[in-house]
Coordinates of C-alpha atoms in Angstrom, one line a residue:
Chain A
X1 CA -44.9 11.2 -8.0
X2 CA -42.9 8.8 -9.9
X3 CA -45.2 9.2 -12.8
X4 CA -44.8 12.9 -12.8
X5 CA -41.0 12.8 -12.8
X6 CA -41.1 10.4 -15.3
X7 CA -43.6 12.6 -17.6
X8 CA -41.1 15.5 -17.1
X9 CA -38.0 13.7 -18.2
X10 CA -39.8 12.9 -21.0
X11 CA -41.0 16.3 -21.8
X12 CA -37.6 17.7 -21.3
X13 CA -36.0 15.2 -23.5
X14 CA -38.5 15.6 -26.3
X15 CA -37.9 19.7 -26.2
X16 CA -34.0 19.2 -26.1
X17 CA -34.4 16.8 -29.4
X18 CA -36.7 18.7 -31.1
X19 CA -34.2 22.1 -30.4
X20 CA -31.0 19.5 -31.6
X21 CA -32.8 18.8 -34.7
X22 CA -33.7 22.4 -35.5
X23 CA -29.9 23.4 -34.8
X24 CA -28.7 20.4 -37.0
X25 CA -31.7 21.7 -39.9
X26 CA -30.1 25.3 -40.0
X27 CA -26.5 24.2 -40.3
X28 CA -27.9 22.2 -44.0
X29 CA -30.5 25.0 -44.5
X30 CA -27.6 27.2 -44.9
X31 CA -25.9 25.1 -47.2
X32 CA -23.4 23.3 -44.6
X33 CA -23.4 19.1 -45.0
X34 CA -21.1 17.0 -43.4
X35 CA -19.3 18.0 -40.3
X36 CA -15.2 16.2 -40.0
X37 CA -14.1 16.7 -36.4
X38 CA -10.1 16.9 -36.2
X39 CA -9.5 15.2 -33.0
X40 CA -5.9 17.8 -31.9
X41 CA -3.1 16.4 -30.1
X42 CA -1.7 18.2 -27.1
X43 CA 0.6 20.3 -29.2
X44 CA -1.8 21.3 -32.0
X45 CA -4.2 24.2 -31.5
X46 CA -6.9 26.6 -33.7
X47 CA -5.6 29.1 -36.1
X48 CA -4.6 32.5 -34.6
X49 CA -6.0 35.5 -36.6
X50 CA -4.0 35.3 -40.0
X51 CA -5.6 31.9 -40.1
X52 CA -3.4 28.9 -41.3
X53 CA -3.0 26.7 -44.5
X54 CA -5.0 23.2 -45.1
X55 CA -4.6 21.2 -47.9
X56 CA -5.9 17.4 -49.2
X57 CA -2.9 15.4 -49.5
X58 CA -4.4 13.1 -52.6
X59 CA -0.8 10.8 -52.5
X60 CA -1.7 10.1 -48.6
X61 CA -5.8 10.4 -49.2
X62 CA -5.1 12.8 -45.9
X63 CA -6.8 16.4 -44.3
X64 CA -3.0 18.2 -43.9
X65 CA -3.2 21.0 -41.5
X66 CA -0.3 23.5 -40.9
X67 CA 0.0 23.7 -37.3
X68 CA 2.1 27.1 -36.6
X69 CA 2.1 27.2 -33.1
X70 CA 4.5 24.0 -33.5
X71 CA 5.9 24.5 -37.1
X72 CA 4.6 21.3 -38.0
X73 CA 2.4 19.5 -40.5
X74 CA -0.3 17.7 -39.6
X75 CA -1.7 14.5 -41.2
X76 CA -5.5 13.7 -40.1
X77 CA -7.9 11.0 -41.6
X78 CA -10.6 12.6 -43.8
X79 CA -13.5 10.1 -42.5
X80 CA -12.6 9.6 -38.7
X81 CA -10.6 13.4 -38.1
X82 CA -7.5 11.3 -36.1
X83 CA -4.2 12.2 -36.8
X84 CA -2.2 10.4 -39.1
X85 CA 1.1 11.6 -38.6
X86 CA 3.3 14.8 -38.7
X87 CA 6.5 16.8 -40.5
X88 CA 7.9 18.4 -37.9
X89 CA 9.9 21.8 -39.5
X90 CA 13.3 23.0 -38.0
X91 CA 14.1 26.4 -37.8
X92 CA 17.7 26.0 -36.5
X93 CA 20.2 24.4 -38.3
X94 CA 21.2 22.6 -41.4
X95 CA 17.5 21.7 -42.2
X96 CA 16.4 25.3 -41.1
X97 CA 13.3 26.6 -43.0
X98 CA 13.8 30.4 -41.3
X99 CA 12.6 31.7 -38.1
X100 CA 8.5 32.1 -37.2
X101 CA 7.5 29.6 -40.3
X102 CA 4.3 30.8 -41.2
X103 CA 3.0 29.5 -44.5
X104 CA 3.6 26.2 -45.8
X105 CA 2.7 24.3 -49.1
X106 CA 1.6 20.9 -49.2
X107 CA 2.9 19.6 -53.3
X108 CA 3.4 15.9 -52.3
X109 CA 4.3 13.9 -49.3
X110 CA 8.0 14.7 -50.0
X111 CA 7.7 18.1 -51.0
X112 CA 6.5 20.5 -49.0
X113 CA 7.5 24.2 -49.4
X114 CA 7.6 26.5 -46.8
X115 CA 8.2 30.3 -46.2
X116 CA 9.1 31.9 -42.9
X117 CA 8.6 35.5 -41.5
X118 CA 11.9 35.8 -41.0
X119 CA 15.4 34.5 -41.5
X120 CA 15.5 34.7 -45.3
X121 CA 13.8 35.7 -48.1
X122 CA 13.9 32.0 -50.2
X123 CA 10.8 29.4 -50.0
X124 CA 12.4 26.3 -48.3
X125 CA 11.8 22.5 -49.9
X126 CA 11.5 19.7 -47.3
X127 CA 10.7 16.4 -47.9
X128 CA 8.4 14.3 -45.6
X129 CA 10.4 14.2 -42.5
X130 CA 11.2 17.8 -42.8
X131 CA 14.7 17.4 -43.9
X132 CA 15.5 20.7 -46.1
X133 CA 16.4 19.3 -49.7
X134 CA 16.1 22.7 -52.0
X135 CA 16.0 26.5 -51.5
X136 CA 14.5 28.7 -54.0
X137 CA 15.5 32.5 -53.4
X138 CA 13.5 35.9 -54.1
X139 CA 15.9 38.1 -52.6
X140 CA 18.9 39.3 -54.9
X141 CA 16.5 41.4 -56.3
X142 CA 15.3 42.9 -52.6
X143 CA 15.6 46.5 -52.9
X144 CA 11.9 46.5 -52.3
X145 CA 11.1 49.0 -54.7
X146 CA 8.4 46.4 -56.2
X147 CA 6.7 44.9 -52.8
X148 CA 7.9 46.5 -49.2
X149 CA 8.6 43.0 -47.9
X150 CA 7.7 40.0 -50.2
X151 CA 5.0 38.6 -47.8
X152 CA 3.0 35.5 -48.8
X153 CA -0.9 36.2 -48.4
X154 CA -2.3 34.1 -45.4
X155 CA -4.4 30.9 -45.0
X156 CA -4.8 30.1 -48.8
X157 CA -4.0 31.5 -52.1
X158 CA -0.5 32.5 -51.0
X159 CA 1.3 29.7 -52.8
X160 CA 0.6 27.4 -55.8
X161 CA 3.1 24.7 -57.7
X162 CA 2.4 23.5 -60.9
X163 CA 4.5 21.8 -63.2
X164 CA 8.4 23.1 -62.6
X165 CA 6.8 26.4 -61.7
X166 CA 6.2 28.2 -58.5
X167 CA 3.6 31.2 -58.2
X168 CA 3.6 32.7 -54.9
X169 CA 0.6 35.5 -54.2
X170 CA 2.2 38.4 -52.1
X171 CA 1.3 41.4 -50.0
X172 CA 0.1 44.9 -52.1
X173 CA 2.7 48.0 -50.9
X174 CA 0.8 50.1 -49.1
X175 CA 1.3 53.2 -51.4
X176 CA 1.4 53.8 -54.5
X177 CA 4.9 54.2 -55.5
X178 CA 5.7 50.7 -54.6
X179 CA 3.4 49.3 -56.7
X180 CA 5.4 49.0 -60.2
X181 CA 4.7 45.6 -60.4
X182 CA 2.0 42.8 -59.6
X183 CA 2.7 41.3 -56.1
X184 CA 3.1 38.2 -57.5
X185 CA 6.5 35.8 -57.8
X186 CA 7.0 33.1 -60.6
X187 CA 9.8 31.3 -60.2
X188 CA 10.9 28.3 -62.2
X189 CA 12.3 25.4 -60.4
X190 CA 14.1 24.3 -63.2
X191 CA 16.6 27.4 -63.7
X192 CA 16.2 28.5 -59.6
X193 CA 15.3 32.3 -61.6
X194 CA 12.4 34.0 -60.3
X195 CA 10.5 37.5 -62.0
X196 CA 7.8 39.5 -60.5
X197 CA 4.5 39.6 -63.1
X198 CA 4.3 42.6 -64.6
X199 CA 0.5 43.1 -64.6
X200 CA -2.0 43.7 -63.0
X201 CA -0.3 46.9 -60.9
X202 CA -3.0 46.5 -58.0
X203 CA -5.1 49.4 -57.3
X204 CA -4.0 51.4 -60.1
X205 CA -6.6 53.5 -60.4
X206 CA -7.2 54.5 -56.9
X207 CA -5.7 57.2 -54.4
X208 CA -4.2 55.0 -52.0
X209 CA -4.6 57.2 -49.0
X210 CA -8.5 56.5 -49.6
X211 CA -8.0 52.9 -48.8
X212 CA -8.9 51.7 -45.3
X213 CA -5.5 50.5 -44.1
X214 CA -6.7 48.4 -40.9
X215 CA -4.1 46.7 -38.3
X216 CA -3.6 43.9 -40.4
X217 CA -3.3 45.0 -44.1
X218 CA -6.5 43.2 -45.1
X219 CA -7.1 44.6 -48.1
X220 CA -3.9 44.2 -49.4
X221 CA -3.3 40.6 -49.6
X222 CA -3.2 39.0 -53.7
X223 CA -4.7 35.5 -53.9
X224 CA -3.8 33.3 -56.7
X225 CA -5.0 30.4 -58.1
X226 CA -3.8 28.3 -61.5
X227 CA -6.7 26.7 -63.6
X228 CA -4.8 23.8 -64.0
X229 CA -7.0 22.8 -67.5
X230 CA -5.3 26.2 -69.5
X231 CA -2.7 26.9 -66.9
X232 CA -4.2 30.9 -67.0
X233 CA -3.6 32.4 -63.5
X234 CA -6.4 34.1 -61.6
X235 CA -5.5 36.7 -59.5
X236 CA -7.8 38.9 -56.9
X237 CA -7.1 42.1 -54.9
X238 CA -8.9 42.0 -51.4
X239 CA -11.1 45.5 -52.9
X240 CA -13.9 44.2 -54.7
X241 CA -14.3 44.7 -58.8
X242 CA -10.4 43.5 -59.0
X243 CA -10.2 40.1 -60.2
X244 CA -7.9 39.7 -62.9
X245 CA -7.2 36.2 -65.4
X246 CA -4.3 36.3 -67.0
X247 CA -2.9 34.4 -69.6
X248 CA 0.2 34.3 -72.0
X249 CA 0.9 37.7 -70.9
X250 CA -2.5 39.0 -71.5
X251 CA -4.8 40.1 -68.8
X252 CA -8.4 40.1 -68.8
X253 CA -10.6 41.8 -65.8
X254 CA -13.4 39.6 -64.6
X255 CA -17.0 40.5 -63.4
X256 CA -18.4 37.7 -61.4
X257 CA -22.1 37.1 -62.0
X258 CA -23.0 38.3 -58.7
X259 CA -21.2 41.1 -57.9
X260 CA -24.4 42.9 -56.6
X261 CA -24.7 40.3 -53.6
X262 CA -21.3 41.6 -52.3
X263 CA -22.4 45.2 -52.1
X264 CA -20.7 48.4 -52.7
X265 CA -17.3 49.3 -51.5
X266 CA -16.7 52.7 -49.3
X267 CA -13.5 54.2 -49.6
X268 CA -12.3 57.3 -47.3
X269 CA -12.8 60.7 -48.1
X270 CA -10.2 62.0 -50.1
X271 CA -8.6 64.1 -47.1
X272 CA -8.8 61.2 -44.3
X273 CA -5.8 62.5 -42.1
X274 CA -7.8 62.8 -39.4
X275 CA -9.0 59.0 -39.3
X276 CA -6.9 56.9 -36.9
X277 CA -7.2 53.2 -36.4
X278 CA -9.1 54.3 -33.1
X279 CA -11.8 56.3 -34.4
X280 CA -15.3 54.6 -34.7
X281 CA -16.2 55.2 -38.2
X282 CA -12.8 54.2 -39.3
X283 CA -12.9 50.6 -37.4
X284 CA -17.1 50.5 -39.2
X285 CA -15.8 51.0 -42.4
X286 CA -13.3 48.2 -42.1
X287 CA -15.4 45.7 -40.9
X288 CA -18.3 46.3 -42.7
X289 CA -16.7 46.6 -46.2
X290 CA -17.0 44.1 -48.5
X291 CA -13.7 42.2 -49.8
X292 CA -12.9 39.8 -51.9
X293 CA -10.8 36.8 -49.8
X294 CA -10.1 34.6 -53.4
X295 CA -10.2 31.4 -55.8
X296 CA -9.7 28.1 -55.2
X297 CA -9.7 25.5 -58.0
X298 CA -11.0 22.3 -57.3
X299 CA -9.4 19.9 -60.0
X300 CA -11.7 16.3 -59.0
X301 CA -14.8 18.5 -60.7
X302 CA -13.0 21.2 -62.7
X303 CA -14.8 24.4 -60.9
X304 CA -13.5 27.4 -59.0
X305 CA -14.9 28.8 -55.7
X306 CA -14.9 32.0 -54.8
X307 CA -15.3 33.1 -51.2
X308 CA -16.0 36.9 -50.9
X309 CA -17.1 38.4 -47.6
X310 CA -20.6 40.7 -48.2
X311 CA -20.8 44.1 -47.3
X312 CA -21.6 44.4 -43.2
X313 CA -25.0 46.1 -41.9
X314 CA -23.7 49.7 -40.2
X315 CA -26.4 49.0 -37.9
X316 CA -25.6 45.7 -36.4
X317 CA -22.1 46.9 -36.2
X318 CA -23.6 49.8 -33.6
X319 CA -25.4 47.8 -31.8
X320 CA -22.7 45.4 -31.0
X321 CA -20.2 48.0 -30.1
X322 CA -22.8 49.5 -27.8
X323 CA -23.7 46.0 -26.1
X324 CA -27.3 45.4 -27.7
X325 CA -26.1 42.9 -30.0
X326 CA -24.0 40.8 -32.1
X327 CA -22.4 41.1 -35.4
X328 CA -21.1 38.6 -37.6
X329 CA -19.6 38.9 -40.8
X330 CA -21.3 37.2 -43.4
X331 CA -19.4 35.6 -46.7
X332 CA -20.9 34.4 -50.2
X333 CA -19.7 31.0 -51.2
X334 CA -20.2 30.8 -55.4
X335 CA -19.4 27.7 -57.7
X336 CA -18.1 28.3 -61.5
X337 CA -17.3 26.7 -64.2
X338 CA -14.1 27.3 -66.0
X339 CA -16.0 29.6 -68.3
X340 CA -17.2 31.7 -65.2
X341 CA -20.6 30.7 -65.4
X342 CA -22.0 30.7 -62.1
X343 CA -23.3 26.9 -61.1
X344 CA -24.2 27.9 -57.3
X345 CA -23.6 30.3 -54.5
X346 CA -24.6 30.3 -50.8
X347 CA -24.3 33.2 -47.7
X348 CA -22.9 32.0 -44.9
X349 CA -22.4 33.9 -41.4
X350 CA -19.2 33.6 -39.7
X351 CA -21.4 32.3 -37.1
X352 CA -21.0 29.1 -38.6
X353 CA -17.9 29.0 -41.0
X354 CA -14.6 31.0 -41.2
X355 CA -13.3 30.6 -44.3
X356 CA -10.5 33.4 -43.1
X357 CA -9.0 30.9 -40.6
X358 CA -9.1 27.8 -42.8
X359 CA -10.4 26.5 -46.2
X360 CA -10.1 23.7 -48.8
X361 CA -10.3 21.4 -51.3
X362 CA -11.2 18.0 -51.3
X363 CA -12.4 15.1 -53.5
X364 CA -15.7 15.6 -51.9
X365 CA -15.4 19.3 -52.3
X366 CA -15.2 22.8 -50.4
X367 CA -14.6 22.2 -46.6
X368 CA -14.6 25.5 -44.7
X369 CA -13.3 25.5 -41.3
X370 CA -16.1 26.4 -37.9
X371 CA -15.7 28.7 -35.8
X372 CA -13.7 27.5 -32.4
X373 CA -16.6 25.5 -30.2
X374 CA -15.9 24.4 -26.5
X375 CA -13.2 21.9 -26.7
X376 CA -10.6 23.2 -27.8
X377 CA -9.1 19.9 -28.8
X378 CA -11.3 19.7 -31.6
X379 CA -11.1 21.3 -34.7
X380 CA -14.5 21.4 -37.3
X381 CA -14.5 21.9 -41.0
X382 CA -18.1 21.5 -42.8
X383 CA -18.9 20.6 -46.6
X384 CA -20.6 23.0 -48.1
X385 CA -23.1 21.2 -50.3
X386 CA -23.3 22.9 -53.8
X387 CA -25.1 22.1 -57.1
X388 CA -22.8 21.5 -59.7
X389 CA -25.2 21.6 -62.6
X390 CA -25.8 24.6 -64.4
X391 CA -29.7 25.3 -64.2
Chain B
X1 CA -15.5 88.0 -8.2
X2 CA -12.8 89.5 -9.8
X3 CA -11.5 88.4 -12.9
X4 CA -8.1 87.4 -11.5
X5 CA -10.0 85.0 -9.1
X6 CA -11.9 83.7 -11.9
X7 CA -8.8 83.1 -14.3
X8 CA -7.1 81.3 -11.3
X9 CA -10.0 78.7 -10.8
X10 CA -10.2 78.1 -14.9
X11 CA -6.5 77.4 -14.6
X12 CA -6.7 75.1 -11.6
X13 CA -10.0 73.8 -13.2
X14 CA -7.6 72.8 -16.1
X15 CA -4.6 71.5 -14.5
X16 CA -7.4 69.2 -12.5
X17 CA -8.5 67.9 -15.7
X18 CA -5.7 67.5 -17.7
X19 CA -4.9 64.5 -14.9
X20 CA -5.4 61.4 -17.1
X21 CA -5.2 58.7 -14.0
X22 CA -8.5 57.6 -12.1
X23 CA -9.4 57.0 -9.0
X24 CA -9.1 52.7 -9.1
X25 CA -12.9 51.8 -9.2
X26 CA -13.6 54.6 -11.7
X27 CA -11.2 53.6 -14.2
X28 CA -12.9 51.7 -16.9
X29 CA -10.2 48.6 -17.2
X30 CA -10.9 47.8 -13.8
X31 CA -14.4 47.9 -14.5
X32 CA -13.7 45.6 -16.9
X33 CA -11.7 42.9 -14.8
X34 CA -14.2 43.3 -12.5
X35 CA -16.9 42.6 -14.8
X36 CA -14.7 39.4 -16.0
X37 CA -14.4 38.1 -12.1
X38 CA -10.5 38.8 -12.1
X39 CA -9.7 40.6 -9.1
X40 CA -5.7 41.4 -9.8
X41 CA -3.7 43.0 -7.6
X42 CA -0.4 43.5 -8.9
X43 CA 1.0 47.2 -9.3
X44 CA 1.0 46.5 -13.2
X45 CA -1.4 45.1 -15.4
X46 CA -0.4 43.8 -19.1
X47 CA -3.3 43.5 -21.7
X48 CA -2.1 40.7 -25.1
X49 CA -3.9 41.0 -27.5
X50 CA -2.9 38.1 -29.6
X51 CA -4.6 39.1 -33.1
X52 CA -2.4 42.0 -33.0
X53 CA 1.1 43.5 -34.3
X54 CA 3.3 40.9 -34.6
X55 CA 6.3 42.0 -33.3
X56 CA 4.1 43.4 -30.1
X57 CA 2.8 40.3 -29.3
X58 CA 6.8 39.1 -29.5
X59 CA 8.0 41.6 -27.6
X60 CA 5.5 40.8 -24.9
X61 CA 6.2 37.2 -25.0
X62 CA 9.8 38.0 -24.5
X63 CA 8.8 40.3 -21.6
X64 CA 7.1 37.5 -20.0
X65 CA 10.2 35.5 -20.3
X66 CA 12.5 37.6 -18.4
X67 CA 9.9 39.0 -15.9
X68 CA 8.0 35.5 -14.7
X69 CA 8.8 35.5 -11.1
X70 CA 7.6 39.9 -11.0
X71 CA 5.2 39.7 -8.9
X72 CA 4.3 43.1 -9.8
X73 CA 3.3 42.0 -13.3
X74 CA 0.3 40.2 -14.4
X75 CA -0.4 39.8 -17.7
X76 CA -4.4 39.6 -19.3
X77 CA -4.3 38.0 -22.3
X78 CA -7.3 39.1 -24.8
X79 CA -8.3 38.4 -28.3
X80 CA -7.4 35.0 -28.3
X81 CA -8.7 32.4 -30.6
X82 CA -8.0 29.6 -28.1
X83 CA -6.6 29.2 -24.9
X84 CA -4.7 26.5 -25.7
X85 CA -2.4 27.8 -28.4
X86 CA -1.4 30.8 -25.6
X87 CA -0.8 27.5 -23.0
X88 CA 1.0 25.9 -25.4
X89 CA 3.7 29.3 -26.7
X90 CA 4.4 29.4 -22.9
X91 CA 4.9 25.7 -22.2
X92 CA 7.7 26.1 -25.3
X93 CA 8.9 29.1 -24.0
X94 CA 8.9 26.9 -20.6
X95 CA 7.4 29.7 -18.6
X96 CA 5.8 28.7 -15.6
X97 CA 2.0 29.9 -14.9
X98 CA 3.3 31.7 -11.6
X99 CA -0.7 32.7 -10.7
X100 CA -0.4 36.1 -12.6
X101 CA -2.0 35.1 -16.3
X102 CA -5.2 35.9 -17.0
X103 CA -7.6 35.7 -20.0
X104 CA -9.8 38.0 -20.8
X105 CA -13.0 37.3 -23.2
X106 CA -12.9 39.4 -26.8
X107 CA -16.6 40.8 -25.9
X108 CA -15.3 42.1 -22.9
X109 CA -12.4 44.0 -24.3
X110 CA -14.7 45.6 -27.4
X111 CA -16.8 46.6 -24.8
X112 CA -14.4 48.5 -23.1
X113 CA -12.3 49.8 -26.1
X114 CA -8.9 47.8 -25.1
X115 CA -6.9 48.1 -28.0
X116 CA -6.4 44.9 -30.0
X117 CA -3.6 45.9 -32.1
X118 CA -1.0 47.0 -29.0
X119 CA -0.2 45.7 -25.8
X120 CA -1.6 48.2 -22.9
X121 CA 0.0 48.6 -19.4
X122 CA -2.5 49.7 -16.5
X123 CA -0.4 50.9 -13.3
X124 CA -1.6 51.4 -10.5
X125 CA 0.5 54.2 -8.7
X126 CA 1.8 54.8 -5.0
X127 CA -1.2 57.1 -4.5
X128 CA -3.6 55.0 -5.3
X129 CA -4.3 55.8 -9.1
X130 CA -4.7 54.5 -12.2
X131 CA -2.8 54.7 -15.7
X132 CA -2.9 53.4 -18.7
X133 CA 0.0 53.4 -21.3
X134 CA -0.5 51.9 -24.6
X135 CA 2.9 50.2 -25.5
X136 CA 3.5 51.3 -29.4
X137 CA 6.2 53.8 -29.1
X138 CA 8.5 53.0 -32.5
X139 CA 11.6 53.2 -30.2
X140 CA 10.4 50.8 -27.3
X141 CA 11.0 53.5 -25.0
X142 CA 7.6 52.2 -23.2
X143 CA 9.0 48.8 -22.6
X144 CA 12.5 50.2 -21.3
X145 CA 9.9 52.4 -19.1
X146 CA 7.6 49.7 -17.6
X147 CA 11.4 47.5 -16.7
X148 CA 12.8 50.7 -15.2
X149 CA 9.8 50.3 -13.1
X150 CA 10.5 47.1 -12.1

């Protein structure tokens, strides 16, 4: 008897290892390698839906994680995931950053830049301990006949400093006759005067009403990114075939390598009055259109990623909405070189990584954050393991 | 039958179905909170979504604020990313969980079509039916509504 409860133990365990090892073989078969668990204090909590912003702090060697549900900055140790420390943000008072802080900007421990939904239209400069010490303002010029509301793009991309300048990536109007200028703001530290960028006009060449609008505006966030080696900017519109580099004025349209693994883009019929946000095909399109989400430069090995999410299968959609099964978006992970020569690229469900909710740049590379498991006090990014080598 | 009779059931044949309230176990959202094991009793029943519009999900949270002790208020929250950031929002607000929040799985709500953009009321009326308002009007007249009701 004894024997035979033994012998099924053992069974067990050996069928519950062999299924842990296949799990753990699938997460590097897809091109995920190390795991970092961010251990969350009692205040701090997953992104909501817009995501939030992570950065590496090289001048603490820390994982900074903006934590909006407590305007706060979080400091964690990039080996063991504890937390380090904070900045805790004030949104009343002399030290205020605005109301509903929503973006921040990690430059160095004692400047951190921060924009807020509302309260003012100015990016806020606090040092380490969150005390305000400068104020840049975009609004003197707000009669919002370039942007509707100058709106930083969420989780990455919105923001980058670089030298004594600041280029913030911004929200596409909706329509066309708001759209006179890029949604992009460069304003120089030095001087405290800001200017939109007068090129690329997003969209130009499409009938806005045939873009799917969605709830949340997602294909009308601009992410930026400055090649630090030639200072060019690199701009991308959320609607796939707009990726723009622009330098000393000039702007140059880029065609990624594998724009065929992204898949082809469906736009509404030219007279979609009749679509509402409700109807079925509408709410398909959106989700299973592809989009580009944008760059990231990664300055310890002088390459850019691009994360673009790949076109949706209509299929799987139905079956989900119909209860027979489930579907995940799916995003393409690519490696370049500064010459956009593709080094690597991976497809990852968001079944395993979110690059939506969190994403960024480390010594050791691309960290994407997981999906929210069980405990909901930890927080999981993964390295994506890439080959840097050009074949 | 004459044609008169016939015109007067097609209109009362209408009128019947223009009714947009359900009898309580045939409406589909209480399908759906039974389906979840939440077995809420309260005259009104507030969906969250909290991937939704912004100033929605403010204007619920403010709701809550002023309406904590209403019994005849629950509130479901759906299309969460965690728990714990909702647990948290309501610890700063310092609202008290009085019994009457609920959460509500994403699956569950895609399943049955609740909105994840708006807020949407279910009430429960004297006669023993059910409604469903979706709160987006631009003027808040819905809100002024549901506290009239209160």
């Amino acid at each position: 008897m004894i024997i035979k409860s033994i012998s099924r133990l053992l069974i067990w365990s050996l069928v519950f290892f062999v299924f842990d090892k296949a799990d753990a073989q699938s997460l590097n078969d897809v091109g995920i390698g190390r795991i970092l668990s961010l251990k969350l204090d009692a205040e701090t909590a997953f992104p909501g839906y817009f995501g939030s912003n992570f950065y590496y702090a090289n001048d603490k060697k820390a994982l900074v994680y903006y934590n909006q549900i407590s305007s706060s900055l979080k400091y964690f140790d990039p080996s063991s995931g504890i937390t380090l420390g904070e900045t805790k943000l004030q949104t009343m008072g002399p030290n205020s950053v605005g109301q509903e802080p929503y973006y921040s900007h990690y430059h160095t421990k004692d400047s951190i830049f921060v924009f807020a939904r509302f309260g003012k239209l100015a990016l806020t400069l606090v040092n380490g301990k969150g005390d305000k010490i400068g104020e840049f303002d975009f609004g003197s010029e707000s009669d919002f006949s370039k942007v509707p509301y100058p709106r930083m793009s969420n989780a990455f991309g919105g923001m980058e400093v670089v030298g004594s300048k600041i280029y913030m990536g911004l929200q596409v109007a909706h329509n066309l006759y708001n759209n006179t200028k890029a949604p992009v703001i460069i304003i120089d530290m030095k001087t405290g005067e800001y200017k939109y960028l007068n090129r690329p006009i997003p969209y130009a060449d499409v009938n806005f009403k045939r873009l799917p609008k969605s709830g949340q505006f997602e294909f009308f966030e601009a992410r930026l990114m400055v090649d630090r080696t030639d200072g060019s900017l690199v701009l991308t519109y959320p609607v796939p075939g707009n990726i723009f580099k622009i330098s000393e004025g000039i702007v140059k349209k880029i065609d990624l390598e594998s724009k065929e693994l992204v898949g082809s883009f469906n736009f509404l019929k030219s007279d979609n009055s009749t679509y509402t946000t409700r109807d079925t095909d509408y709410t398909k399109m959106i989700m299973t259109n592809p989009r580009n989400l944008g760059f990231l430069y990664d300055s310890y090995k002088n390459v850019y990623y691009v994360i673009r999410k790949v076109k949706g299968d209509p299929k799987s959609y139905d079956k989900m909405i119909n209860g027979l099964g489930k579907f995940y978006y799916k995003y393409l992970y690519e490696v370049y070189d500064n010459g956009f020569n593709l080094l690597d690229s991976k497809i990852i469900s968001a079944e395993h990584l979110v690059p939506n909710k969190g994403i960024v740049v480390s010594p050791e590379g691309l960290w994407v954050l997981k999906p929210q498991g069980d405990d909901e006090n930890i927080m999981k990014l993964a390295l994506l393991n890439f080959n840097f080598v050009k074949n | 039958m004459s044609i008169k009779y016939l015109a007067l059931i097609f209109i009362f044949i209408f009128f019947i179905s223009c009714d947009s309230t359900f009898e309580k176990e045939n409406h589909p959202f209480i399908q759906m909170l039974n389906s979840a094991d939440l077995d809420i009793e309260s005259r009104f029943v507030l969906f969250i979504p909290q991937n939704g519009c912004p100033s929605c999900i403010k204007k619920t949270y403010s709701f809550i604020l002023d309406h904590t002790d209403n019994k005849d208020v629950s509130y479901v929250f759906t299309h969460y990313s965690t728990k714990k950031a909702i647990k948290i929002y309501l610890n700063s607000m310092e609202v008290a969980d009085e019994g009457n929040f609920y959460f509500l799985k994403k699956s569950l709500g895609d399943k049955y079509d609740l909105s994840m953009m708006y807020p949407t009321l279910l009430e429960t009326t004297s006669s023993g039916r059910v409604k469903t308002v979706l709160m987006n009007s631009d003027d808040y007249s819905d809100w002024q509504s549901l506290e009239n009701s209160l």
